[in-house]
Amino acid sequence: MSSVRVPAAVLAHARENAQAIASLAGVDIDADEAIGGRAALLGLPPPGRISSGGATRLMDGPGGWCALTLSRPDDLDAVPALIEHDTMPDAPWDAIDCKVRDLGVAAFAERARLLGLPVGVLGESVSAPTTVSRSGERGAPIPSPDLLIVDLSSMWAGPLCGRVLADAGATVVKVESAQRRDGTRNGPVEFFDWINAGKLSYSADFDDPAALRRLLAIADVVIESSRPAALQRRGLGPAEVAARPGRTWIRITGHGTTGERADWVAFGDDAAVSGALVGGTPEAPQFCGDAIADPLTGVCAARAVLESRARGGGELIEVSMSAVAAEYARLITDDETDCTAMPSLTVPAAPLGADNDLVHRMVAERLATSC
């Protein structure tokens, strides 16, 4: 069985968050499984300067260290522009490494971000608390089995938050579009099933969002992980969609929602580097765990949602992956431990759009009872 090694204090704090979720929702969450589950499922190798998943690399240059992720087709297409070549070189990572050394990490990261690439400079982010602001009326606390949750997120952190809430008994509707599916559907099916089993699948048209706006209007909880402007442009942000009393909207970002950081893209490994959550030594850092900012943020987000519901909701919650990583980085000691829990897979995740008719009926019923 594959396992990942993480600082013992990091795992202990993740377990504390899982215990808090158990107290709030009566569901046992295995923090070891959340952190080490993907590596165990897929038999991933331990990380070094290459991440366990293989898509992210740590590189040094003038000014320190940075991590770049190339996991999406668009990321790979941007490499020639990143390194100022006309065509893709035979050894792209070698060329990228040379570019980091030529430019220095700060200038390289700025160039990568102008191209929309996920990059993190070691230690650039600081720990910051989850932001909670009033966004609507409070409502009566609703038991988890009666909650309707709309999950607009993709990849790992947001979907894990949704999976935790589904395990607590909530009805979770995973929203995707045929044109822009969750990127994890393109990877190993075991991971997608693990993180999305138990959710209803709804296929939406984001270019004609009337039906999706109705779904959001009757949701008790909305989970999203887009850059804020992406939903606002379509009239689908928390300020644009009328809310039922008590709605909790949780926004998971890579680097926050203010200033230039609001436009920075992030994945779990580069976000962890940004927050200085790394292993190895200061002179030779290595990746810590497997995309560790993702599962740590997913568990943190689930706890934040449940705490908001206990207060009566009516809140917008903002969680930054790099800030969560920085919070955990403050706990690091020299002690490490293994996360080896193997997830138990029971049923596959629903095919895209399999539950559209059911979701439409749910929307109609909730709209009728709210009139």
mmCIF file of C-alpha atoms in Angstrom:
data_model
loop_
_atom_site.group_PDB
_atom_site.id
_atom_site.type_symbol
_atom_site.label_atom_id
_atom_site.label_comp_id
_atom_site.label_asym_id
_atom_site.label_seq_id
_atom_site.Cartn_x
_atom_site.Cartn_y
_atom_site.Cartn_z
ATOM 1 C CA MET A 1 0.000 0.000 0.000
ATOM 2 C CA SER A 2 1.359 3.426 -0.962
ATOM 3 C CA SER A 3 1.577 6.065 1.765
ATOM 4 C CA VAL A 4 2.624 9.684 2.135
ATOM 5 C CA ARG A 5 4.737 11.119 4.919
ATOM 6 C CA VAL A 6 3.633 14.364 6.511
ATOM 7 C CA PRO A 7 4.682 16.275 9.620
ATOM 8 C CA ALA A 8 3.083 14.694 12.671
ATOM 9 C CA ALA A 9 1.758 18.065 13.883
ATOM 10 C CA VAL A 10 0.049 18.659 10.532
ATOM 11 C CA LEU A 11 -1.758 15.324 10.726
ATOM 12 C CA ALA A 12 -2.692 15.980 14.370
ATOM 13 C CA HIS A 13 -4.289 19.335 13.471
ATOM 14 C CA ALA A 14 -6.159 17.765 10.547
ATOM 15 C CA ARG A 15 -7.489 15.139 12.948
ATOM 16 C CA GLU A 16 -8.698 17.931 15.259
ATOM 17 C CA ASN A 17 -10.662 19.428 12.366
ATOM 18 C CA ALA A 18 -12.122 16.007 11.585
ATOM 19 C CA GLN A 19 -13.186 15.606 15.219
ATOM 20 C CA ALA A 20 -14.874 19.014 15.099
ATOM 21 C CA ILE A 21 -16.812 17.879 12.016
ATOM 22 C CA ALA A 22 -17.869 14.729 13.849
ATOM 23 C CA SER A 23 -19.183 16.829 16.737
ATOM 24 C CA LEU A 24 -21.104 19.142 14.415
ATOM 25 C CA ALA A 25 -22.543 16.579 12.002
ATOM 26 C CA GLY A 26 -22.254 13.205 13.679
ATOM 27 C CA VAL A 27 -20.140 11.742 10.878
ATOM 28 C CA ASP A 28 -16.667 10.265 11.287
ATOM 29 C CA ILE A 29 -14.093 11.773 8.919
ATOM 30 C CA ASP A 30 -10.751 10.012 8.596
ATOM 31 C CA ALA A 31 -8.125 12.745 8.276
ATOM 32 C CA ASP A 32 -5.465 10.172 7.382
ATOM 33 C CA GLU A 33 -7.629 8.991 4.487
ATOM 34 C CA ALA A 34 -8.310 12.550 3.315
ATOM 35 C CA ILE A 35 -4.587 13.350 3.179
ATOM 36 C CA GLY A 36 -3.200 10.033 1.978
ATOM 37 C CA GLY A 37 -6.182 8.580 0.123
ATOM 38 C CA ARG A 38 -5.275 9.527 -3.430
ATOM 39 C CA ALA A 39 -1.711 8.242 -3.084
ATOM 40 C CA ALA A 40 -3.010 4.979 -1.651
ATOM 41 C CA LEU A 41 -5.681 4.561 -4.328
ATOM 42 C CA LEU A 42 -3.335 5.216 -7.227
ATOM 43 C CA GLY A 43 -0.089 3.836 -5.820
ATOM 44 C CA LEU A 44 1.671 7.175 -6.226
ATOM 45 C CA PRO A 45 5.390 7.460 -5.483
ATOM 46 C CA PRO A 46 6.692 9.570 -2.602
ATOM 47 C CA PRO A 47 7.358 13.173 -3.618
ATOM 48 C CA GLY A 48 10.707 14.886 -3.925
ATOM 49 C CA ARG A 49 11.276 17.861 -6.195
ATOM 50 C CA ILE A 50 8.642 16.221 -8.395
ATOM 51 C CA SER A 51 5.190 15.931 -6.833
ATOM 52 C CA SER A 52 3.607 12.557 -6.169
ATOM 53 C CA GLY A 53 1.120 13.197 -8.965
ATOM 54 C CA GLY A 54 3.942 14.165 -11.336
ATOM 55 C CA ALA A 55 2.455 17.437 -12.618
ATOM 56 C CA THR A 56 4.301 19.879 -10.345
ATOM 57 C CA ARG A 57 8.016 20.552 -9.958
ATOM 58 C CA LEU A 58 10.104 22.517 -7.490
ATOM 59 C CA MET A 59 12.799 24.664 -9.095
ATOM 60 C CA ASP A 60 15.409 27.007 -7.665
ATOM 61 C CA GLY A 61 16.842 30.190 -9.038
ATOM 62 C CA PRO A 62 17.871 33.657 -7.916
ATOM 63 C CA GLY A 63 15.569 34.627 -5.071
ATOM 64 C CA GLY A 64 14.677 31.163 -3.772
ATOM 65 C CA TRP A 65 12.366 28.358 -4.906
ATOM 66 C CA CYS A 66 9.131 28.091 -6.821
ATOM 67 C CA ALA A 67 6.733 25.348 -7.899
ATOM 68 C CA LEU A 68 4.981 25.181 -11.269
ATOM 69 C CA THR A 69 2.075 22.872 -12.110
ATOM 70 C CA LEU A 70 1.396 21.674 -15.664
ATOM 71 C CA SER A 71 -1.683 19.475 -15.302
ATOM 72 C CA ARG A 72 -4.140 20.870 -17.869
ATOM 73 C CA PRO A 73 -3.831 20.860 -21.671
ATOM 74 C CA ASP A 74 -3.921 24.674 -21.631
ATOM 75 C CA ASP A 75 -0.967 24.717 -19.230
ATOM 76 C CA LEU A 76 1.130 22.637 -21.594
ATOM 77 C CA ASP A 77 0.099 24.787 -24.540
ATOM 78 C CA ALA A 78 1.424 27.849 -22.709
ATOM 79 C CA VAL A 79 4.934 26.443 -22.205
ATOM 80 C CA PRO A 80 6.472 27.869 -25.414
ATOM 81 C CA ALA A 81 5.265 31.343 -24.463
ATOM 82 C CA LEU A 82 6.524 30.857 -20.907
ATOM 83 C CA ILE A 83 10.053 30.036 -22.042
ATOM 84 C CA GLU A 84 9.936 32.304 -25.129
ATOM 85 C CA HIS A 85 10.334 29.489 -27.663
ATOM 86 C CA ASP A 86 8.490 29.213 -30.961
ATOM 87 C CA THR A 87 7.760 25.525 -30.422
ATOM 88 C CA MET A 88 7.619 23.022 -27.581
ATOM 89 C CA PRO A 89 11.165 21.838 -26.753
ATOM 90 C CA ASP A 90 11.994 18.155 -26.562
ATOM 91 C CA ALA A 91 12.666 18.482 -22.810
ATOM 92 C CA PRO A 92 10.198 21.151 -21.637
ATOM 93 C CA TRP A 93 10.955 20.883 -17.919
ATOM 94 C CA ASP A 94 14.680 21.353 -18.556
ATOM 95 C CA ALA A 95 13.899 24.486 -20.557
ATOM 96 C CA ILE A 96 11.579 25.760 -17.824
ATOM 97 C CA ASP A 97 14.243 25.130 -15.195
ATOM 98 C CA CYS A 98 16.705 27.183 -17.226
ATOM 99 C CA LYS A 99 14.161 29.989 -17.503
ATOM 100 C CA VAL A 100 13.751 30.086 -13.719
ATOM 101 C CA ARG A 101 17.512 30.406 -13.311
ATOM 102 C CA ASP A 102 17.693 33.135 -15.966
ATOM 103 C CA LEU A 103 14.803 35.251 -14.649
ATOM 104 C CA GLY A 104 14.831 34.502 -10.925
ATOM 105 C CA VAL A 105 11.822 33.050 -9.150
ATOM 106 C CA ALA A 106 9.881 36.312 -8.654
ATOM 107 C CA ALA A 107 10.071 37.370 -12.307
ATOM 108 C CA PHE A 108 9.390 33.811 -13.477
ATOM 109 C CA ALA A 109 6.295 33.552 -11.273
ATOM 110 C CA GLU A 110 5.028 36.893 -12.553
ATOM 111 C CA ARG A 111 5.464 35.733 -16.153
ATOM 112 C CA ALA A 112 3.748 32.397 -15.442
ATOM 113 C CA ARG A 113 0.802 34.149 -13.801
ATOM 114 C CA LEU A 114 0.355 36.486 -16.751
ATOM 115 C CA LEU A 115 -0.155 33.299 -18.779
ATOM 116 C CA GLY A 116 -2.674 31.916 -16.268
ATOM 117 C CA LEU A 117 -0.348 29.186 -15.004
ATOM 118 C CA PRO A 118 -0.461 27.808 -11.435
ATOM 119 C CA VAL A 119 2.786 28.720 -9.695
ATOM 120 C CA GLY A 120 3.823 29.248 -6.086
ATOM 121 C CA VAL A 121 6.901 30.994 -4.719
ATOM 122 C CA LEU A 122 8.146 29.337 -1.554
ATOM 123 C CA GLY A 123 6.874 31.176 1.525
ATOM 124 C CA GLU A 124 5.134 34.042 -0.281
ATOM 125 C CA SER A 125 1.804 33.443 1.525
ATOM 126 C CA VAL A 126 1.026 33.931 5.185
ATOM 127 C CA SER A 127 -1.458 32.278 7.485
ATOM 128 C CA ALA A 128 -4.825 34.031 7.473
ATOM 129 C CA PRO A 129 -8.119 33.112 9.120
ATOM 130 C CA THR A 130 -11.108 31.976 7.121
ATOM 131 C CA THR A 131 -13.093 35.104 6.207
ATOM 132 C CA VAL A 132 -16.770 35.157 7.167
ATOM 133 C CA SER A 133 -19.057 38.015 6.091
ATOM 134 C CA ARG A 134 -22.793 38.587 6.171
ATOM 135 C CA SER A 135 -24.429 37.856 2.813
ATOM 136 C CA GLY A 136 -28.105 37.400 3.673
ATOM 137 C CA GLU A 137 -30.666 36.639 6.327
ATOM 138 C CA ARG A 138 -29.994 34.063 8.971
ATOM 139 C CA GLY A 139 -32.283 31.051 9.030
ATOM 140 C CA ALA A 140 -33.180 28.334 11.448
ATOM 141 C CA PRO A 141 -30.436 25.695 11.803
ATOM 142 C CA ILE A 142 -31.183 22.761 9.485
ATOM 143 C CA PRO A 143 -30.075 19.185 10.228
ATOM 144 C CA SER A 144 -27.489 17.891 7.753
ATOM 145 C CA PRO A 145 -29.877 15.312 6.188
ATOM 146 C CA ASP A 146 -32.233 18.148 5.195
ATOM 147 C CA LEU A 147 -29.580 20.320 3.547
ATOM 148 C CA LEU A 148 -29.469 20.857 -0.220
ATOM 149 C CA ILE A 149 -25.933 21.655 -1.325
ATOM 150 C CA VAL A 150 -24.910 22.839 -4.782
ATOM 151 C CA ASP A 151 -21.293 21.947 -5.530
ATOM 152 C CA LEU A 152 -19.892 24.117 -8.335
ATOM 153 C CA SER A 153 -16.298 23.238 -7.483
ATOM 154 C CA SER A 154 -13.860 20.960 -9.260
ATOM 155 C CA MET A 155 -10.651 19.005 -8.702
ATOM 156 C CA TRP A 156 -10.072 18.158 -5.001
ATOM 157 C CA ALA A 157 -10.554 20.716 -2.204
ATOM 158 C CA GLY A 158 -14.118 21.773 -3.037
ATOM 159 C CA PRO A 159 -15.323 18.304 -4.055
ATOM 160 C CA LEU A 160 -13.855 16.868 -0.837
ATOM 161 C CA CYS A 161 -15.842 19.450 1.146
ATOM 162 C CA GLY A 162 -18.966 18.316 -0.738
ATOM 163 C CA ARG A 163 -18.152 14.652 -0.152
ATOM 164 C CA VAL A 164 -17.817 15.222 3.607
ATOM 165 C CA LEU A 165 -21.213 16.935 3.673
ATOM 166 C CA ALA A 166 -22.746 14.142 1.576
ATOM 167 C CA ASP A 167 -21.367 11.626 4.070
ATOM 168 C CA ALA A 168 -23.145 13.649 6.774
ATOM 169 C CA GLY A 169 -26.425 12.976 4.966
ATOM 170 C CA ALA A 170 -26.882 16.153 2.916
ATOM 171 C CA THR A 171 -28.150 16.076 -0.666
ATOM 172 C CA VAL A 172 -25.236 17.315 -2.767
ATOM 173 C CA VAL A 173 -25.713 18.298 -6.419
ATOM 174 C CA LYS A 174 -22.454 18.324 -8.363
ATOM 175 C CA VAL A 175 -22.697 20.830 -11.208
ATOM 176 C CA GLU A 176 -20.587 20.595 -14.356
ATOM 177 C CA SER A 177 -21.023 21.508 -17.995
ATOM 178 C CA ALA A 178 -20.482 19.248 -20.974
ATOM 179 C CA GLN A 179 -18.006 21.786 -22.349
ATOM 180 C CA ARG A 180 -16.069 22.202 -19.103
ATOM 181 C CA ARG A 181 -16.178 19.045 -17.033
ATOM 182 C CA ASP A 182 -14.421 18.600 -13.714
ATOM 183 C CA GLY A 183 -10.788 18.023 -14.686
ATOM 184 C CA THR A 184 -10.559 14.942 -12.486
ATOM 185 C CA ARG A 185 -12.948 13.155 -14.866
ATOM 186 C CA ASN A 186 -10.011 13.069 -17.277
ATOM 187 C CA GLY A 187 -7.813 11.233 -14.776
ATOM 188 C CA PRO A 188 -8.042 7.924 -12.913
ATOM 189 C CA VAL A 189 -11.669 6.975 -12.351
ATOM 190 C CA GLU A 190 -10.874 5.656 -8.863
ATOM 191 C CA PHE A 191 -10.010 9.135 -7.634
ATOM 192 C CA PHE A 192 -13.035 10.808 -9.225
ATOM 193 C CA ASP A 193 -15.346 8.170 -7.724
ATOM 194 C CA TRP A 194 -13.767 8.479 -4.282
ATOM 195 C CA ILE A 195 -14.194 12.238 -4.129
ATOM 196 C CA ASN A 196 -17.628 12.475 -5.813
ATOM 197 C CA ALA A 197 -19.549 9.318 -4.917
ATOM 198 C CA GLY A 198 -22.891 9.977 -3.272
ATOM 199 C CA LYS A 199 -23.568 13.223 -5.154
ATOM 200 C CA LEU A 200 -26.234 13.897 -7.762
ATOM 201 C CA SER A 201 -24.777 14.904 -11.133
ATOM 202 C CA TYR A 202 -26.251 17.933 -12.897
ATOM 203 C CA SER A 203 -25.144 19.123 -16.338
ATOM 204 C CA ALA A 204 -25.623 22.885 -16.731
ATOM 205 C CA ASP A 205 -25.121 25.396 -19.529
ATOM 206 C CA PHE A 206 -23.097 28.250 -18.047
ATOM 207 C CA ASP A 207 -23.696 30.347 -21.162
ATOM 208 C CA ASP A 208 -27.472 30.118 -20.623
ATOM 209 C CA PRO A 209 -27.592 30.031 -16.836
ATOM 210 C CA ALA A 210 -31.275 30.589 -16.086
ATOM 211 C CA ALA A 211 -31.825 27.020 -14.844
ATOM 212 C CA LEU A 212 -28.624 27.099 -12.802
ATOM 213 C CA ARG A 213 -29.645 30.411 -11.235
ATOM 214 C CA ARG A 214 -32.895 28.781 -10.039
ATOM 215 C CA LEU A 215 -30.938 25.896 -8.550
ATOM 216 C CA LEU A 216 -28.614 28.275 -6.694
ATOM 217 C CA ALA A 217 -31.598 30.257 -5.418
ATOM 218 C CA ILE A 218 -33.013 27.262 -3.545
ATOM 219 C CA ALA A 219 -29.698 25.930 -2.192
ATOM 220 C CA ASP A 220 -28.898 25.887 1.515
ATOM 221 C CA VAL A 221 -25.160 25.738 0.767
ATOM 222 C CA VAL A 222 -23.144 26.617 -2.344
ATOM 223 C CA ILE A 223 -19.555 25.442 -2.784
ATOM 224 C CA GLU A 224 -17.476 27.122 -5.484
ATOM 225 C CA SER A 225 -13.805 27.229 -6.379
ATOM 226 C CA SER A 226 -13.711 29.503 -9.429
ATOM 227 C CA ARG A 227 -11.925 32.806 -9.568
ATOM 228 C CA PRO A 228 -14.632 35.228 -8.301
ATOM 229 C CA ALA A 229 -15.038 37.104 -11.582
ATOM 230 C CA ALA A 230 -15.828 33.881 -13.491
ATOM 231 C CA LEU A 231 -19.245 33.471 -11.861
ATOM 232 C CA GLN A 232 -19.944 37.179 -11.495
ATOM 233 C CA ARG A 233 -19.643 37.678 -15.268
ATOM 234 C CA ARG A 234 -22.517 35.224 -15.718
ATOM 235 C CA GLY A 235 -24.652 36.670 -12.944
ATOM 236 C CA LEU A 236 -24.053 33.592 -10.796
ATOM 237 C CA GLY A 237 -22.088 35.015 -7.872
ATOM 238 C CA PRO A 238 -23.389 35.220 -4.298
ATOM 239 C CA ALA A 239 -24.284 38.896 -4.738
ATOM 240 C CA GLU A 240 -26.196 38.248 -7.968
ATOM 241 C CA VAL A 241 -28.309 35.217 -7.023
ATOM 242 C CA ALA A 242 -31.192 35.753 -4.603
ATOM 243 C CA ALA A 243 -30.654 33.668 -1.489
ATOM 244 C CA ARG A 244 -33.080 31.690 0.620
ATOM 245 C CA PRO A 245 -32.774 32.580 4.336
ATOM 246 C CA GLY A 246 -29.735 30.983 5.920
ATOM 247 C CA ARG A 247 -27.803 30.216 2.724
ATOM 248 C CA THR A 248 -24.095 29.605 3.268
ATOM 249 C CA TRP A 249 -21.877 30.293 0.275
ATOM 250 C CA ILE A 250 -18.296 29.031 0.557
ATOM 251 C CA ARG A 251 -15.683 30.227 -1.891
ATOM 252 C CA ILE A 252 -12.434 28.263 -2.117
ATOM 253 C CA THR A 253 -9.600 30.080 -3.892
ATOM 254 C CA GLY A 254 -5.928 29.500 -4.486
ATOM 255 C CA HIS A 255 -4.660 32.771 -3.041
ATOM 256 C CA GLY A 256 -7.627 34.814 -1.808
ATOM 257 C CA THR A 257 -10.032 37.268 -3.399
ATOM 258 C CA THR A 258 -8.299 40.637 -3.075
ATOM 259 C CA GLY A 259 -5.874 42.434 -5.348
ATOM 260 C CA GLU A 260 -3.844 40.620 -7.959
ATOM 261 C CA ARG A 261 -3.967 37.409 -5.921
ATOM 262 C CA ALA A 262 -7.634 36.986 -6.845
ATOM 263 C CA ASP A 263 -6.523 36.083 -10.380
ATOM 264 C CA TRP A 264 -3.788 33.642 -9.382
ATOM 265 C CA VAL A 265 -4.527 30.017 -10.243
ATOM 266 C CA ALA A 266 -3.446 27.288 -7.812
ATOM 267 C CA PHE A 267 -3.361 23.538 -7.379
ATOM 268 C CA GLY A 268 -2.592 21.635 -4.209
ATOM 269 C CA ASP A 269 1.173 21.238 -4.557
ATOM 270 C CA ASP A 270 2.023 24.761 -5.736
ATOM 271 C CA ALA A 271 -0.365 26.277 -3.143
ATOM 272 C CA ALA A 272 1.414 24.293 -0.422
ATOM 273 C CA VAL A 273 4.774 25.646 -1.580
ATOM 274 C CA SER A 274 3.355 29.176 -1.571
ATOM 275 C CA GLY A 275 2.384 28.650 2.071
ATOM 276 C CA ALA A 276 5.799 27.108 2.903
ATOM 277 C CA LEU A 277 4.223 23.733 3.706
ATOM 278 C CA VAL A 278 7.154 21.678 2.416
ATOM 279 C CA GLY A 279 9.453 18.918 3.542
ATOM 280 C CA GLY A 280 13.174 18.442 3.127
ATOM 281 C CA THR A 281 15.542 21.168 4.294
ATOM 282 C CA PRO A 282 15.674 24.942 3.685
ATOM 283 C CA GLU A 283 18.518 24.365 1.248
ATOM 284 C CA ALA A 284 16.758 21.482 -0.541
ATOM 285 C CA PRO A 285 12.982 21.623 -0.018
ATOM 286 C CA GLN A 286 10.711 18.824 -1.202
ATOM 287 C CA PHE A 287 6.977 18.525 -1.648
ATOM 288 C CA CYS A 288 5.057 17.597 1.482
ATOM 289 C CA GLY A 289 2.543 14.796 1.028
ATOM 290 C CA ASP A 290 0.338 14.587 -2.058
ATOM 291 C CA ALA A 291 -1.082 17.957 -3.165
ATOM 292 C CA ILE A 292 -1.554 18.495 0.548
ATOM 293 C CA ALA A 293 -3.141 21.950 0.387
ATOM 294 C CA ASP A 294 -6.148 20.347 -1.339
ATOM 295 C CA PRO A 295 -7.279 17.870 1.339
ATOM 296 C CA LEU A 296 -6.362 20.209 4.207
ATOM 297 C CA THR A 297 -8.484 22.953 2.626
ATOM 298 C CA GLY A 298 -11.357 20.575 1.862
ATOM 299 C CA VAL A 299 -11.605 19.480 5.487
ATOM 300 C CA CYS A 300 -11.257 23.084 6.697
ATOM 301 C CA ALA A 301 -14.039 24.176 4.327
ATOM 302 C CA ALA A 302 -16.407 21.418 5.471
ATOM 303 C CA ARG A 303 -15.908 22.456 9.091
ATOM 304 C CA ALA A 304 -16.511 26.106 8.193
ATOM 305 C CA VAL A 305 -19.785 25.230 6.421
ATOM 306 C CA LEU A 306 -21.073 23.214 9.368
ATOM 307 C CA GLU A 307 -20.151 25.973 11.822
ATOM 308 C CA SER A 308 -21.935 28.505 9.621
ATOM 309 C CA ARG A 309 -25.045 26.319 9.505
ATOM 310 C CA ALA A 310 -25.005 26.061 13.288
ATOM 311 C CA ARG A 311 -25.043 29.887 13.432
ATOM 312 C CA GLY A 312 -28.010 30.036 11.050
ATOM 313 C CA GLY A 313 -26.040 30.723 7.871
ATOM 314 C CA GLY A 314 -26.619 33.818 5.792
ATOM 315 C CA GLU A 315 -22.863 34.018 5.288
ATOM 316 C CA LEU A 316 -20.171 34.178 2.619
ATOM 317 C CA ILE A 317 -17.104 32.190 3.665
ATOM 318 C CA GLU A 318 -13.779 32.577 1.863
ATOM 319 C CA VAL A 319 -10.985 30.015 2.236
ATOM 320 C CA SER A 320 -7.575 30.352 0.567
ATOM 321 C CA MET A 321 -5.589 27.183 -0.110
ATOM 322 C CA SER A 322 -2.222 28.919 0.256
ATOM 323 C CA ALA A 323 -3.322 30.536 3.541
ATOM 324 C CA VAL A 324 -4.485 27.162 4.881
ATOM 325 C CA ALA A 325 -1.104 25.706 3.890
ATOM 326 C CA ALA A 326 0.664 28.570 5.678
ATOM 327 C CA GLU A 327 -1.406 27.926 8.817
ATOM 328 C CA TYR A 328 -0.320 24.297 8.849
ATOM 329 C CA ALA A 329 3.279 25.212 8.002
ATOM 330 C CA ARG A 330 3.526 27.046 11.322
ATOM 331 C CA LEU A 331 3.005 23.702 13.074
ATOM 332 C CA ILE A 332 5.849 21.822 11.387
ATOM 333 C CA THR A 333 8.354 20.022 13.589
ATOM 334 C CA ASP A 334 10.984 17.455 12.704
ATOM 335 C CA ASP A 335 8.646 14.525 13.422
ATOM 336 C CA GLU A 336 6.934 12.884 10.447
ATOM 337 C CA THR A 337 4.336 10.154 10.225
ATOM 338 C CA ASP A 338 2.694 8.019 7.544
ATOM 339 C CA CYS A 339 -0.807 8.441 6.145
ATOM 340 C CA THR A 340 -1.720 5.008 4.829
ATOM 341 C CA ALA A 341 -5.515 4.759 5.067
ATOM 342 C CA MET A 342 -6.975 3.113 1.959
ATOM 343 C CA PRO A 343 -10.345 4.619 0.931
ATOM 344 C CA SER A 344 -13.217 2.189 0.680
ATOM 345 C CA LEU A 345 -15.035 2.537 -2.633
ATOM 346 C CA THR A 346 -18.641 1.413 -2.578
ATOM 347 C CA VAL A 347 -20.441 2.937 -5.574
ATOM 348 C CA PRO A 348 -19.154 4.837 -8.598
ATOM 349 C CA ALA A 349 -19.868 8.528 -9.036
ATOM 350 C CA ALA A 350 -22.843 9.372 -11.232
ATOM 351 C CA PRO A 351 -22.266 9.954 -14.964
ATOM 352 C CA LEU A 352 -22.372 13.588 -16.050
ATOM 353 C CA GLY A 353 -25.971 14.837 -16.164
ATOM 354 C CA ALA A 354 -27.473 11.576 -14.900
ATOM 355 C CA ASP A 355 -29.683 13.364 -12.354
ATOM 356 C CA ASN A 356 -30.858 16.405 -14.310
ATOM 357 C CA ASP A 357 -34.544 15.407 -14.247
ATOM 358 C CA LEU A 358 -34.449 14.708 -10.503
ATOM 359 C CA VAL A 359 -32.736 18.037 -9.824
ATOM 360 C CA HIS A 360 -35.312 19.914 -11.907
ATOM 361 C CA ARG A 361 -38.088 18.318 -9.836
ATOM 362 C CA MET A 362 -36.329 19.271 -6.614
ATOM 363 C CA VAL A 363 -36.013 22.872 -7.785
ATOM 364 C CA ALA A 364 -39.689 23.046 -8.747
ATOM 365 C CA GLU A 365 -40.770 21.595 -5.387
ATOM 366 C CA ARG A 366 -38.616 23.994 -3.362
ATOM 367 C CA LEU A 367 -39.685 27.006 -5.396
ATOM 368 C CA ALA A 368 -43.342 26.022 -4.944
ATOM 369 C CA THR A 369 -43.048 25.668 -1.171
ATOM 370 C CA SER A 370 -41.187 28.998 -0.846
ATOM 371 C CA CYS A 371 -43.973 30.980 -2.555
#
